[in-house]
PDB file of C-alpha atoms and ligand atoms in Angstrom:
ATOM      1  CA  MET A 141       0.000   0.000   0.000  1.00 47.00           C
ATOM      2  CA  THR A 142       2.886   2.313  -0.695  1.00 46.00           C
ATOM      3  CA  ALA A 143       0.734   4.193  -3.219  1.00 46.00           C
ATOM      4  CA  ALA A 144      -1.401   5.612  -0.386  1.00 46.00           C
ATOM      5  CA  GLN A 145       1.582   7.288   1.270  1.00 49.00           C
ATOM      6  CA  PRO A 146       1.806  10.471  -0.855  1.00 50.00           C
ATOM      7  CA  VAL A 147      -1.932  11.092  -0.386  1.00 53.00           C
ATOM      8  CA  VAL A 148      -1.552  10.932   3.389  1.00 52.00           C
ATOM      9  CA  SER A 149       1.398  13.309   3.475  1.00 62.00           C
ATOM     10  CA  ARG A 150      -0.278  15.695   1.058  1.00 66.00           C
ATOM     11  CA  THR A 151      -3.350  15.821   3.302  1.00 76.00           C
ATOM     12  CA  ARG A 152      -1.180  16.529   6.330  1.00 76.00           C
ATOM     13  CA  ALA A 153       0.707  19.212   4.406  1.00 75.00           C
ATOM     14  CA  THR A 154      -2.580  20.847   3.431  1.00 84.00           C
ATOM     15  CA  ARG A 155      -3.806  20.771   7.026  1.00 86.00           C
ATOM     16  CA  GLN A 156      -0.549  22.307   8.268  1.00 86.00           C
ATOM     17  CA  ALA A 157      -0.668  24.970   5.573  1.00 88.00           C
ATOM     18  CA  SER A 158      -4.214  25.948   6.491  1.00 90.00           C
ATOM     19  CA  ALA A 159      -3.210  26.123  10.172  1.00 91.00           C
ATOM     20  CA  VAL A 160      -0.583  28.710   9.172  1.00 92.00           C
ATOM     21  CA  ASP A 161      -3.227  30.531   7.093  1.00 91.00           C
ATOM     22  CA  ASP A 162      -5.563  30.617  10.111  1.00 90.00           C
ATOM     23  CA  ALA A 163      -2.822  31.939  12.390  1.00 90.00           C
ATOM     24  CA  LEU A 164      -2.101  34.745   9.892  1.00 89.00           C
ATOM     25  CA  ALA A 165      -5.809  35.528   9.534  1.00 87.00           C
ATOM     26  CA  ALA A 166      -6.149  35.909  13.311  1.00 84.00           C
ATOM     27  CA  THR A 167      -3.953  39.014  13.442  1.00 80.00           C
ATOM     28  CA  THR A 168      -3.150  42.148  11.483  1.00 76.00           C
ATOM     29  CA  ASP A 169       0.299  42.417  13.072  1.00 78.00           C
ATOM     30  CA  PHE A 170       3.545  41.267  11.549  1.00 84.00           C
ATOM     31  CA  ARG A 171       4.655  37.916  12.943  1.00 90.00           C
ATOM     32  CA  THR A 172       7.916  36.087  12.408  1.00 93.00           C
ATOM     33  CA  ALA A 173       7.963  32.413  11.436  1.00 95.00           C
ATOM     34  CA  GLN A 174       9.115  31.645  14.992  1.00 94.00           C
ATOM     35  CA  ASP A 175       6.146  33.596  16.433  1.00 93.00           C
ATOM     36  CA  LEU A 176       3.682  31.726  14.240  1.00 94.00           C
ATOM     37  CA  HIS A 177       5.353  28.395  14.933  1.00 95.00           C
ATOM     38  CA  ALA A 178       5.207  28.948  18.712  1.00 95.00           C
ATOM     39  CA  GLN A 179       1.575  30.037  18.434  1.00 93.00           C
ATOM     40  CA  LEU A 180       0.627  26.931  16.433  1.00 94.00           C
ATOM     41  CA  ARG A 181       2.484  24.578  18.778  1.00 95.00           C
ATOM     42  CA  ALA A 182       0.754  26.221  21.761  1.00 94.00           C
ATOM     43  CA  ALA A 183      -2.576  25.566  20.026  1.00 92.00           C
ATOM     44  CA  GLY A 184      -1.670  21.891  19.690  1.00 93.00           C
ATOM     45  CA  VAL A 185      -0.807  21.899  15.972  1.00 92.00           C
ATOM     46  CA  ARG A 186       2.003  19.455  15.153  1.00 91.00           C
ATOM     47  CA  ILE A 187       4.092  21.406  12.667  1.00 93.00           C
ATOM     48  CA  GLY A 188       7.786  21.962  12.109  1.00 94.00           C
ATOM     49  CA  LEU A 189       9.420  25.373  11.857  1.00 95.00           C
ATOM     50  CA  THR A 190      10.726  24.458   8.395  1.00 95.00           C
ATOM     51  CA  THR A 191       7.173  23.774   7.215  1.00 94.00           C
ATOM     52  CA  VAL A 192       6.047  27.158   8.563  1.00 95.00           C
ATOM     53  CA  TYR A 193       8.949  28.859   6.769  1.00 94.00           C
ATOM     54  CA  ARG A 194       8.252  27.036   3.513  1.00 93.00           C
ATOM     55  CA  HIS A 195       4.548  27.873   3.519  1.00 94.00           C
ATOM     56  CA  LEU A 196       5.234  31.534   4.365  1.00 94.00           C
ATOM     57  CA  GLN A 197       7.670  31.689   1.455  1.00 92.00           C
ATOM     58  CA  THR A 198       5.009  30.292  -0.878  1.00 91.00           C
ATOM     59  CA  LEU A 199       2.512  32.874   0.380  1.00 91.00           C
ATOM     60  CA  ALA A 200       5.067  35.649  -0.090  1.00 88.00           C
ATOM     61  CA  ASP A 201       5.861  34.455  -3.643  1.00 85.00           C
ATOM     62  CA  THR A 202       2.175  34.568  -4.552  1.00 82.00           C
ATOM     63  CA  GLU A 203       1.696  37.971  -2.831  1.00 77.00           C
ATOM     64  CA  VAL A 204      -0.740  36.653  -0.254  1.00 85.00           C
ATOM     65  CA  VAL A 205       1.416  37.988   2.570  1.00 89.00           C
ATOM     66  CA  ASP A 206       3.452  41.124   3.140  1.00 83.00           C
ATOM     67  CA  VAL A 207       7.045  40.505   4.132  1.00 84.00           C
ATOM     68  CA  VAL A 208       9.219  42.953   6.026  1.00 80.00           C
ATOM     69  CA  ARG A 209      12.664  42.653   7.521  1.00 77.00           C
ATOM     70  CA  THR A 210      12.695  43.536  11.209  1.00 75.00           C
ATOM     71  CA  ALA A 211      15.389  45.638  12.891  1.00 71.00           C
ATOM     72  CA  THR A 212      17.047  42.396  14.022  1.00 79.00           C
ATOM     73  CA  GLY A 213      17.174  41.133  10.440  1.00 83.00           C
ATOM     74  CA  GLU A 214      14.399  38.580  10.801  1.00 86.00           C
ATOM     75  CA  LEU A 215      11.620  38.324   8.235  1.00 90.00           C
ATOM     76  CA  ALA A 216       8.114  39.068   9.482  1.00 89.00           C
ATOM     77  CA  TYR A 217       4.892  38.259   7.680  1.00 91.00           C
ATOM     78  CA  ARG A 218       1.365  39.622   7.589  1.00 89.00           C
ATOM     79  CA  ARG A 219      -1.601  38.677   5.467  1.00 88.00           C
ATOM     80  CA  CYS A 220      -2.079  41.299   2.740  1.00 84.00           C
ATOM     81  CA  ALA A 221      -5.204  43.449   2.907  1.00 81.00           C
ATOM     82  CA  THR A 222      -5.789  42.891  -0.805  1.00 79.00           C
ATOM     83  CA  THR A 223      -5.334  39.891  -3.065  1.00 77.00           C
ATOM     84  CA  ASN A 224      -4.800  42.092  -6.115  1.00 82.00           C
ATOM     85  CA  HIS A 225      -1.297  42.678  -7.364  1.00 84.00           C
ATOM     86  CA  HIS A 226       0.203  45.510  -5.338  1.00 85.00           C
ATOM     87  CA  HIS A 227       3.348  46.974  -3.871  1.00 86.00           C
ATOM     88  CA  HIS A 228       4.425  48.082  -0.432  1.00 84.00           C
ATOM     89  CA  LEU A 229       5.647  51.247   1.164  1.00 87.00           C
ATOM     90  CA  VAL A 230       7.512  49.981   4.215  1.00 84.00           C
ATOM     91  CA  CYS A 231       8.763  52.135   7.078  1.00 86.00           C
ATOM     92  CA  ARG A 232      12.360  51.184   7.743  1.00 83.00           C
ATOM     93  CA  HIS A 233      12.037  52.175  11.412  1.00 85.00           C
ATOM     94  CA  CYS A 234       8.775  50.616  12.624  1.00 82.00           C
ATOM     95  CA  ALA A 235       7.834  48.332   9.675  1.00 78.00           C
ATOM     96  CA  HIS A 236       4.519  50.141   9.201  1.00 82.00           C
ATOM     97  CA  THR A 237       3.361  49.021   5.752  1.00 83.00           C
ATOM     98  CA  VAL A 238       1.059  50.701   3.268  1.00 87.00           C
ATOM     99  CA  GLU A 239      -0.195  48.742   0.283  1.00 87.00           C
ATOM    100  CA  VAL A 240      -0.144  50.691  -2.965  1.00 89.00           C
ATOM    101  CA  GLU A 241      -1.091  49.970  -6.542  1.00 89.00           C
ATOM    102  CA  GLY A 242       1.078  51.287  -9.330  1.00 86.00           C
ATOM    103  CA  PRO A 243      -0.658  51.179 -12.699  1.00 91.00           C
ATOM    104  CA  GLU A 244       2.053  53.440 -14.142  1.00 93.00           C
ATOM    105  CA  VAL A 245       4.728  51.009 -12.962  1.00 91.00           C
ATOM    106  CA  GLU A 246       2.847  48.057 -14.448  1.00 93.00           C
ATOM    107  CA  SER A 247       2.399  49.644 -17.874  1.00 94.00           C
ATOM    108  CA  TRP A 248       5.987  50.910 -17.891  1.00 94.00           C
ATOM    109  CA  LEU A 249       7.262  47.392 -17.138  1.00 93.00           C
ATOM    110  CA  ASP A 250       5.045  45.858 -19.826  1.00 94.00           C
ATOM    111  CA  ARG A 251       6.334  48.384 -22.321  1.00 96.00           C
ATOM    112  CA  ILE A 252      10.063  47.979 -21.630  1.00 96.00           C
ATOM    113  CA  ALA A 253       9.779  44.172 -21.419  1.00 96.00           C
ATOM    114  CA  ALA A 254       7.925  44.017 -24.734  1.00 96.00           C
ATOM    115  CA  ARG A 255      10.482  46.329 -26.314  1.00 97.00           C
ATOM    116  CA  ALA A 256      13.275  43.988 -25.183  1.00 97.00           C
ATOM    117  CA  GLY A 257      11.334  40.963 -26.423  1.00 98.00           C
ATOM    118  CA  PHE A 258      10.758  39.499 -22.947  1.00 96.00           C
ATOM    119  CA  THR A 259       7.678  37.431 -22.140  1.00 93.00           C
ATOM    120  CA  ASP A 260       6.417  35.837 -18.940  1.00 90.00           C
ATOM    121  CA  ILE A 261       7.823  38.647 -16.812  1.00 89.00           C
ATOM    122  CA  ALA A 262       7.528  39.085 -13.049  1.00 84.00           C
ATOM    123  CA  HIS A 263       8.652  41.885 -10.787  1.00 85.00           C
ATOM    124  CA  THR A 264       8.976  42.988  -7.192  1.00 78.00           C
ATOM    125  CA  VAL A 265       8.848  46.648  -6.207  1.00 81.00           C
ATOM    126  CA  GLU A 266       9.244  47.543  -2.556  1.00 79.00           C
ATOM    127  CA  ILE A 267       9.628  51.124  -1.414  1.00 87.00           C
ATOM    128  CA  ALA A 268      11.362  51.823   1.911  1.00 88.00           C
ATOM    129  CA  GLY A 269      11.166  55.095   3.811  1.00 92.00           C
ATOM    130  CA  SER A 270      10.116  56.822   7.017  1.00 94.00           C
ATOM    131  CA  CYS A 271       6.391  56.720   7.801  1.00 93.00           C
ATOM    132  CA  PRO A 272       4.597  59.930   8.916  1.00 96.00           C
ATOM    133  CA  ARG A 273       4.713  58.932  12.595  1.00 96.00           C
ATOM    134  CA  CYS A 274       8.433  58.105  12.538  1.00 95.00           C
ATOM    135  CA  THR A 275       9.155  61.264  10.521  1.00 96.00           C
ATOM    136  CA  ALA A 276       7.307  63.344  13.153  1.00 96.00           C
ATOM    137  CA  ALA A 277       9.074  61.544  16.010  1.00 95.00           C
ATOM    138  CA  ARG A 278      12.474  62.262  14.503  1.00 90.00           C
ATOM    139  CA  ALA A 279      11.794  65.913  13.717  1.00 86.00           C
TER     140      ALA A 279
HETATM  141 ZN1   ZN B 104       0.503  43.494   0.675  1.00 75.15          ZN
HETATM  142 ZN1   ZN B 105       7.517  54.185  11.029  1.00 75.15          ZN
HETATM  143 ZN1   ZN B 106       3.543  45.638  -9.831  1.00 75.15          ZN
END
């Protein structure tokens, strides 16, 4: 019955992935993989840190979550407010994140890619700066 094995592990993987999804849905704050892992373990979910990391990476790749780098260099994740393609303005001091759409950026990229003969293009645009609150605090 070795054929049944992949089905079992796929089901478990799906269950673990949806546990991570639920943990992200429960908060609007940025959480590190370690935070989410500890939270899931405390809730009785049997999941490895590597699995949490891998699923978060998948979510980040498909723009389901926002990713920021904390002051200590760790990556922190938060479920995006929108599922549409968008970009982020990220405060480099407090990690406050604003989701922005950039139709001009999209059409510019399409144009230059087409001109260079590229197809199947993808891009990442993240804008770092000081948010209004941090700007005021530093003034
Ligand atoms: Zn986002
Ligand atoms: Zn800030
Ligand atoms: Zn874009």
